[in-house]
Amino acid sequence: MPLSLLPKVFVGVKEIAGMMCGITHCLQQHGFETDLYLFDKHSFSYKHPVNSNPIFNNFLTIQEKLKTARGKEKVALLINEYQKSLELLFQDLLGKYDVFIFNGWRTIFPDYSDLPLLKRNGKRVIMFFLGSEGRPQWMQGNSLELSLEGILRQTQTVFNRVRFLEQHCDYVVSHPPTSQFLTRPFVPFLGVGIPFLKPIGNVKPIRPESPLVLHAPSSPYKGTSRIRAAVETLKKEGQQFEYLELKGVPNAVVLENLARCSFVIDELYSDSLLAGLGTEAAHFGKPTLIGSLPDIRDTMQGSALPPPPCEIFHNGDPLPGMRRLLNDVEYTHTLGDQARAYVNAHWSVEHIGQRLADMARGEMFSGTLCQPENINYFRGWGLSDEEFHSMVTRYIKAFGHDALYISDKPQLLLSLLRWLKKNS
């Protein structure tokens, strides 16, 4: 297709782990006129292109004023001004772009009411579910902080949101182990890939003389306390290494330290393999140690790609993997090289951009799609087996099986109930 005939693409409006910026870059490199609209600054300062749209920048100015406004009358005036500026922005975007790419946390309007309007006006909509915004609440690590009633309310909210979003999107991109609420065929997330933007400046990977182990948790449910305990155990055993923990720092700082570390410990109870941090590490040739709960076949369901190389454990215990990566330096280097080869071969800007370009043009063929009825994974994220079993058992006892909101997938429900009984 001639570049002049390519659809114009909007990407927004909330950044998650640099994904939206990466999507924008990949499409731009394939010749698509693509603009990124972020409504909020990201706490980890992912780099992104400056948007020069004056209507958008006026909206951001009013939004910032509203955040700090005081006084009932002033707030009321700014709310009215905000709503008008948002509507004006929507009309401007509607006239400029042919394709709209979002993630499930937010679209242009906070209640997602722009999606039916976009479809009514013949726009193509692509929705990325990146994890927690689509995953059932009873599968979430933060459920331990909620009452059973709170888990139920949030489960209902996520269920209704996912069903609404998939009804108004041309393509949904989602990870099968987080897609229990989907009902229509979707594009497997790892089959599209996780984009990586090279850091500004000359950040070159090095192999440290003394081992450096990096952990950079983005949430409190990564198992950091268990990882710290494992570090202390290894040091008491006489292992010589440095442990570096990064929290709340800009992404550029994370990248600098990835370039000089030996390997990364990501999290204990993941429902994936390489995520954002592991992908960044792979581009520097550094391997990732990850506690992944699903079987490989569940993780890669619907994808034609092989699983990304990493050191995996399934029992919440990072010690054996840490010992192996510290003691077998040749293996660690080889695993890092394999991870880099994987992301270069399968998740490069060129390859991810081509998959996004196919969707932007409406050309993604059905053979690459994942069927929701084939989802078998139920174990969740951020929870040990014991924590998950206790919480879900109490939840079912309080509200019944229907409150899981997976009755449309009887095999999935049966597998969960059998697991709960087996592990009682």
PDB file of C-alpha atoms in Angstrom, residues 24-212:
ATOM      1  CA  THR A  24       3.830   4.349  18.240  1.00  0.00           C
ATOM      2  CA  HIS A  25       7.489   3.959  17.284  1.00  0.00           C
ATOM      3  CA  CYS A  26       6.976   0.588  15.578  1.00  0.00           C
ATOM      4  CA  LEU A  27       4.182   1.938  13.392  1.00  0.00           C
ATOM      5  CA  GLN A  28       6.110   5.100  12.568  1.00  0.00           C
ATOM      6  CA  GLN A  29       9.035   2.973  11.404  1.00  0.00           C
ATOM      7  CA  HIS A  30       6.623   1.227   9.024  1.00  0.00           C
ATOM      8  CA  GLY A  31       5.625   4.511   7.441  1.00  0.00           C
ATOM      9  CA  PHE A  32       2.365   5.102   9.299  1.00  0.00           C
ATOM     10  CA  GLU A  33       1.557   8.640  10.415  1.00  0.00           C
ATOM     11  CA  THR A  34       1.144   7.799  14.082  1.00  0.00           C
ATOM     12  CA  ASP A  35       0.740  10.156  17.041  1.00  0.00           C
ATOM     13  CA  LEU A  36       0.903   9.376  20.742  1.00  0.00           C
ATOM     14  CA  TYR A  37      -1.521  11.107  23.128  1.00  0.00           C
ATOM     15  CA  LEU A  38      -0.772  10.532  26.814  1.00  0.00           C
ATOM     16  CA  PHE A  39      -3.179  12.113  29.281  1.00  0.00           C
ATOM     17  CA  ASP A  40      -0.876  11.688  32.298  1.00  0.00           C
ATOM     18  CA  LYS A  41       2.848  11.714  32.965  1.00  0.00           C
ATOM     19  CA  HIS A  42       4.210   8.260  33.752  1.00  0.00           C
ATOM     20  CA  SER A  43       5.874   7.848  37.129  1.00  0.00           C
ATOM     21  CA  PHE A  44       8.851   6.026  35.576  1.00  0.00           C
ATOM     22  CA  SER A  45       9.457   8.728  32.924  1.00  0.00           C
ATOM     23  CA  TYR A  46       9.371   6.605  29.789  1.00  0.00           C
ATOM     24  CA  LYS A  47      10.610   8.694  26.895  1.00  0.00           C
ATOM     25  CA  HIS A  48       7.978   9.626  24.347  1.00  0.00           C
ATOM     26  CA  PRO A  49       7.662  12.038  21.414  1.00  0.00           C
ATOM     27  CA  VAL A  50       6.330  15.522  22.030  1.00  0.00           C
ATOM     28  CA  ASN A  51       2.773  16.032  20.794  1.00  0.00           C
ATOM     29  CA  SER A  52       2.319  19.451  19.172  1.00  0.00           C
ATOM     30  CA  ASN A  53      -1.478  19.340  18.754  1.00  0.00           C
ATOM     31  CA  PRO A  54      -2.616  22.701  20.263  1.00  0.00           C
ATOM     32  CA  ILE A  55      -6.094  21.379  21.130  1.00  0.00           C
ATOM     33  CA  PHE A  56      -4.528  18.488  23.017  1.00  0.00           C
ATOM     34  CA  ASN A  57      -2.072  20.731  24.846  1.00  0.00           C
ATOM     35  CA  ASN A  58      -4.892  23.067  25.868  1.00  0.00           C
ATOM     36  CA  PHE A  59      -6.762  20.052  27.262  1.00  0.00           C
ATOM     37  CA  LEU A  60      -3.673  19.027  29.274  1.00  0.00           C
ATOM     38  CA  THR A  61      -3.341  22.548  30.671  1.00  0.00           C
ATOM     39  CA  ILE A  62      -6.951  22.574  31.886  1.00  0.00           C
ATOM     40  CA  GLN A  63      -6.552  19.061  33.290  1.00  0.00           C
ATOM     41  CA  GLU A  64      -3.510  20.149  35.320  1.00  0.00           C
ATOM     42  CA  LYS A  65      -5.355  23.201  36.642  1.00  0.00           C
ATOM     43  CA  LEU A  66      -8.240  20.985  37.721  1.00  0.00           C
ATOM     44  CA  LYS A  67      -5.915  18.697  39.680  1.00  0.00           C
ATOM     45  CA  THR A  68      -4.768  21.569  41.899  1.00  0.00           C
ATOM     46  CA  ALA A  69      -7.956  23.684  41.967  1.00  0.00           C
ATOM     47  CA  ARG A  70      -9.465  24.719  45.300  1.00  0.00           C
ATOM     48  CA  GLY A  71     -12.881  26.175  46.053  1.00  0.00           C
ATOM     49  CA  LYS A  72     -16.242  24.821  44.974  1.00  0.00           C
ATOM     50  CA  GLU A  73     -16.985  27.509  42.352  1.00  0.00           C
ATOM     51  CA  LYS A  74     -13.521  27.351  40.786  1.00  0.00           C
ATOM     52  CA  VAL A  75     -13.633  23.553  40.615  1.00  0.00           C
ATOM     53  CA  ALA A  76     -17.110  23.627  39.047  1.00  0.00           C
ATOM     54  CA  LEU A  77     -15.947  26.101  36.387  1.00  0.00           C
ATOM     55  CA  LEU A  78     -12.863  24.031  35.593  1.00  0.00           C
ATOM     56  CA  ILE A  79     -14.888  20.807  35.378  1.00  0.00           C
ATOM     57  CA  ASN A  80     -17.140  22.469  32.830  1.00  0.00           C
ATOM     58  CA  GLU A  81     -14.100  23.777  30.930  1.00  0.00           C
ATOM     59  CA  TYR A  82     -12.455  20.336  31.105  1.00  0.00           C
ATOM     60  CA  GLN A  83     -15.505  18.574  29.686  1.00  0.00           C
ATOM     61  CA  LYS A  84     -15.748  21.071  26.818  1.00  0.00           C
ATOM     62  CA  SER A  85     -12.044  20.755  26.033  1.00  0.00           C
ATOM     63  CA  LEU A  86     -12.271  16.938  26.077  1.00  0.00           C
ATOM     64  CA  GLU A  87     -15.223  16.987  23.697  1.00  0.00           C
ATOM     65  CA  LEU A  88     -13.394  19.420  21.419  1.00  0.00           C
ATOM     66  CA  LEU A  89     -10.335  17.153  21.479  1.00  0.00           C
ATOM     67  CA  PHE A  90     -12.440  14.116  20.613  1.00  0.00           C
ATOM     68  CA  GLN A  91     -13.986  15.860  17.607  1.00  0.00           C
ATOM     69  CA  ASP A  92     -10.517  16.915  16.455  1.00  0.00           C
ATOM     70  CA  LEU A  93      -9.170  13.360  16.773  1.00  0.00           C
ATOM     71  CA  LEU A  94     -12.220  11.950  15.031  1.00  0.00           C
ATOM     72  CA  GLY A  95     -11.439  14.065  11.994  1.00  0.00           C
ATOM     73  CA  LYS A  96      -7.720  13.288  11.935  1.00  0.00           C
ATOM     74  CA  TYR A  97      -7.291   9.558  12.520  1.00  0.00           C
ATOM     75  CA  ASP A  98      -8.501   6.320  10.950  1.00  0.00           C
ATOM     76  CA  VAL A  99      -7.219   3.846  13.554  1.00  0.00           C
ATOM     77  CA  PHE A 100      -7.330   4.176  17.349  1.00  0.00           C
ATOM     78  CA  ILE A 101      -5.127   2.048  19.617  1.00  0.00           C
ATOM     79  CA  PHE A 102      -5.763   1.946  23.376  1.00  0.00           C
ATOM     80  CA  ASN A 103      -5.103  -0.228  26.384  1.00  0.00           C
ATOM     81  CA  GLY A 104      -7.898  -1.273  28.700  1.00  0.00           C
ATOM     82  CA  TRP A 105      -7.141   1.250  31.435  1.00  0.00           C
ATOM     83  CA  ARG A 106      -8.572   4.275  29.629  1.00  0.00           C
ATOM     84  CA  THR A 107      -9.850   5.503  26.295  1.00  0.00           C
ATOM     85  CA  ILE A 108     -10.480   9.159  25.360  1.00  0.00           C
ATOM     86  CA  PHE A 109     -13.588   9.421  27.544  1.00  0.00           C
ATOM     87  CA  PRO A 110     -13.180   8.031  31.079  1.00  0.00           C
ATOM     88  CA  ASP A 111     -16.382   5.971  30.765  1.00  0.00           C
ATOM     89  CA  TYR A 112     -15.293   4.464  27.407  1.00  0.00           C
ATOM     90  CA  SER A 113     -18.328   6.035  25.699  1.00  0.00           C
ATOM     91  CA  ASP A 114     -16.119   7.193  22.825  1.00  0.00           C
ATOM     92  CA  LEU A 115     -15.762   3.621  21.530  1.00  0.00           C
ATOM     93  CA  PRO A 116     -19.311   3.307  20.115  1.00  0.00           C
ATOM     94  CA  LEU A 117     -18.882   6.752  18.555  1.00  0.00           C
ATOM     95  CA  LEU A 118     -15.624   5.727  16.932  1.00  0.00           C
ATOM     96  CA  LYS A 119     -17.203   2.604  15.485  1.00  0.00           C
ATOM     97  CA  ARG A 120     -20.240   4.547  14.295  1.00  0.00           C
ATOM     98  CA  ASN A 121     -17.866   6.800  12.365  1.00  0.00           C
ATOM     99  CA  GLY A 122     -16.112   3.890  10.680  1.00  0.00           C
ATOM    100  CA  LYS A 123     -12.891   3.971  12.715  1.00  0.00           C
ATOM    101  CA  ARG A 124     -10.819   0.856  13.373  1.00  0.00           C
ATOM    102  CA  VAL A 125     -10.213   0.225  17.089  1.00  0.00           C
ATOM    103  CA  ILE A 126      -7.428  -1.965  18.498  1.00  0.00           C
ATOM    104  CA  MET A 127      -7.445  -2.703  22.234  1.00  0.00           C
ATOM    105  CA  PHE A 128      -4.472  -4.036  24.211  1.00  0.00           C
ATOM    106  CA  PHE A 129      -5.168  -5.752  27.530  1.00  0.00           C
ATOM    107  CA  LEU A 130      -1.848  -5.634  29.367  1.00  0.00           C
ATOM    108  CA  GLY A 131      -2.730  -7.585  32.514  1.00  0.00           C
ATOM    109  CA  SER A 132      -4.575  -6.278  35.516  1.00  0.00           C
ATOM    110  CA  GLU A 133      -7.186  -4.295  33.620  1.00  0.00           C
ATOM    111  CA  GLY A 134      -8.573  -7.505  32.124  1.00  0.00           C
ATOM    112  CA  ARG A 135      -7.684 -10.168  34.682  1.00  0.00           C
ATOM    113  CA  PRO A 136     -10.441 -11.374  37.109  1.00  0.00           C
ATOM    114  CA  GLN A 137     -10.003  -9.721  40.493  1.00  0.00           C
ATOM    115  CA  TRP A 138     -10.046 -13.066  42.289  1.00  0.00           C
ATOM    116  CA  MET A 139      -6.835 -13.862  40.385  1.00  0.00           C
ATOM    117  CA  GLN A 140      -5.043 -10.704  41.539  1.00  0.00           C
ATOM    118  CA  GLY A 141      -2.384 -10.430  44.216  1.00  0.00           C
ATOM    119  CA  ASN A 142      -3.929  -7.262  45.642  1.00  0.00           C
ATOM    120  CA  SER A 143      -7.116  -9.218  46.470  1.00  0.00           C
ATOM    121  CA  LEU A 144      -5.481 -10.025  49.799  1.00  0.00           C
ATOM    122  CA  GLU A 145      -5.965  -6.374  50.744  1.00  0.00           C
ATOM    123  CA  LEU A 146      -9.675  -6.357  49.853  1.00  0.00           C
ATOM    124  CA  SER A 147     -12.763  -7.661  51.586  1.00  0.00           C
ATOM    125  CA  LEU A 148     -14.643 -10.481  49.858  1.00  0.00           C
ATOM    126  CA  GLU A 149     -17.303  -7.921  48.933  1.00  0.00           C
ATOM    127  CA  GLY A 150     -14.592  -5.722  47.449  1.00  0.00           C
ATOM    128  CA  ILE A 151     -13.269  -8.614  45.364  1.00  0.00           C
ATOM    129  CA  LEU A 152     -16.798  -9.281  44.100  1.00  0.00           C
ATOM    130  CA  ARG A 153     -17.413  -5.645  43.158  1.00  0.00           C
ATOM    131  CA  GLN A 154     -14.110  -5.353  41.337  1.00  0.00           C
ATOM    132  CA  THR A 155     -14.660  -8.687  39.560  1.00  0.00           C
ATOM    133  CA  GLN A 156     -18.039  -7.442  38.315  1.00  0.00           C
ATOM    134  CA  THR A 157     -16.484  -4.147  37.193  1.00  0.00           C
ATOM    135  CA  VAL A 158     -13.692  -5.829  35.237  1.00  0.00           C
ATOM    136  CA  PHE A 159     -16.070  -8.390  33.730  1.00  0.00           C
ATOM    137  CA  ASN A 160     -18.476  -5.714  32.481  1.00  0.00           C
ATOM    138  CA  ARG A 161     -15.661  -3.519  31.184  1.00  0.00           C
ATOM    139  CA  VAL A 162     -13.973  -6.341  29.275  1.00  0.00           C
ATOM    140  CA  ARG A 163     -17.247  -7.423  27.678  1.00  0.00           C
ATOM    141  CA  PHE A 164     -18.051  -3.824  26.669  1.00  0.00           C
ATOM    142  CA  LEU A 165     -14.597  -3.171  25.245  1.00  0.00           C
ATOM    143  CA  GLU A 166     -14.409  -6.334  23.162  1.00  0.00           C
ATOM    144  CA  GLN A 167     -17.827  -5.573  21.664  1.00  0.00           C
ATOM    145  CA  HIS A 168     -16.572  -2.243  20.332  1.00  0.00           C
ATOM    146  CA  CYS A 169     -13.109  -3.225  19.081  1.00  0.00           C
ATOM    147  CA  ASP A 170     -11.961  -4.669  15.786  1.00  0.00           C
ATOM    148  CA  TYR A 171      -9.028  -6.410  17.454  1.00  0.00           C
ATOM    149  CA  VAL A 172      -8.284  -7.276  21.054  1.00  0.00           C
ATOM    150  CA  VAL A 173      -4.678  -8.138  21.890  1.00  0.00           C
ATOM    151  CA  SER A 174      -4.448 -10.031  25.178  1.00  0.00           C
ATOM    152  CA  HIS A 175      -2.359 -12.591  27.027  1.00  0.00           C
ATOM    153  CA  PRO A 176      -4.277 -15.909  27.263  1.00  0.00           C
ATOM    154  CA  PRO A 177      -3.568 -16.446  31.011  1.00  0.00           C
ATOM    155  CA  THR A 178      -5.232 -13.059  31.703  1.00  0.00           C
ATOM    156  CA  SER A 179      -8.131 -13.401  29.266  1.00  0.00           C
ATOM    157  CA  GLN A 180     -10.703 -15.476  31.170  1.00  0.00           C
ATOM    158  CA  PHE A 181     -13.461 -12.878  30.596  1.00  0.00           C
ATOM    159  CA  LEU A 182     -13.057 -12.622  26.817  1.00  0.00           C
ATOM    160  CA  THR A 183     -15.651 -14.229  24.572  1.00  0.00           C
ATOM    161  CA  ARG A 184     -14.369 -13.451  21.072  1.00  0.00           C
ATOM    162  CA  PRO A 185     -11.207 -14.598  19.273  1.00  0.00           C
ATOM    163  CA  PHE A 186      -8.256 -12.362  20.159  1.00  0.00           C
ATOM    164  CA  VAL A 187      -4.644 -11.792  19.163  1.00  0.00           C
ATOM    165  CA  PRO A 188      -2.165 -13.395  21.636  1.00  0.00           C
ATOM    166  CA  PHE A 189      -0.060 -10.674  23.226  1.00  0.00           C
ATOM    167  CA  LEU A 190       3.271 -12.519  23.136  1.00  0.00           C
ATOM    168  CA  GLY A 191       2.554 -13.312  19.482  1.00  0.00           C
ATOM    169  CA  VAL A 192       2.664  -9.576  18.780  1.00  0.00           C
ATOM    170  CA  GLY A 193       5.624  -8.945  21.070  1.00  0.00           C
ATOM    171  CA  ILE A 194       6.900  -6.352  23.522  1.00  0.00           C
ATOM    172  CA  PRO A 195       8.595  -3.396  21.823  1.00  0.00           C
ATOM    173  CA  PHE A 196      11.835  -1.886  23.086  1.00  0.00           C
ATOM    174  CA  LEU A 197      13.120   1.611  22.345  1.00  0.00           C
ATOM    175  CA  LYS A 198      16.884   1.983  22.496  1.00  0.00           C
ATOM    176  CA  PRO A 199      17.899   4.396  25.265  1.00  0.00           C
ATOM    177  CA  ILE A 200      19.149   7.860  24.453  1.00  0.00           C
ATOM    178  CA  GLY A 201      22.915   7.987  24.758  1.00  0.00           C
ATOM    179  CA  ASN A 202      25.565   5.337  24.484  1.00  0.00           C
ATOM    180  CA  VAL A 203      24.359   2.654  26.920  1.00  0.00           C
ATOM    181  CA  LYS A 204      26.426  -0.423  26.104  1.00  0.00           C
ATOM    182  CA  PRO A 205      26.094  -3.785  27.888  1.00  0.00           C
ATOM    183  CA  ILE A 206      29.011  -5.009  29.944  1.00  0.00           C
ATOM    184  CA  ARG A 207      29.649  -8.229  31.847  1.00  0.00           C
ATOM    185  CA  PRO A 208      30.678  -7.308  35.379  1.00  0.00           C
ATOM    186  CA  GLU A 209      33.740  -8.927  36.944  1.00  0.00           C
ATOM    187  CA  SER A 210      31.756  -9.579  40.130  1.00  0.00           C
ATOM    188  CA  PRO A 211      28.144 -10.781  39.732  1.00  0.00           C
ATOM    189  CA  LEU A 212      25.460  -8.094  39.976  1.00  0.00           C
TER     190      LEU A 212
END
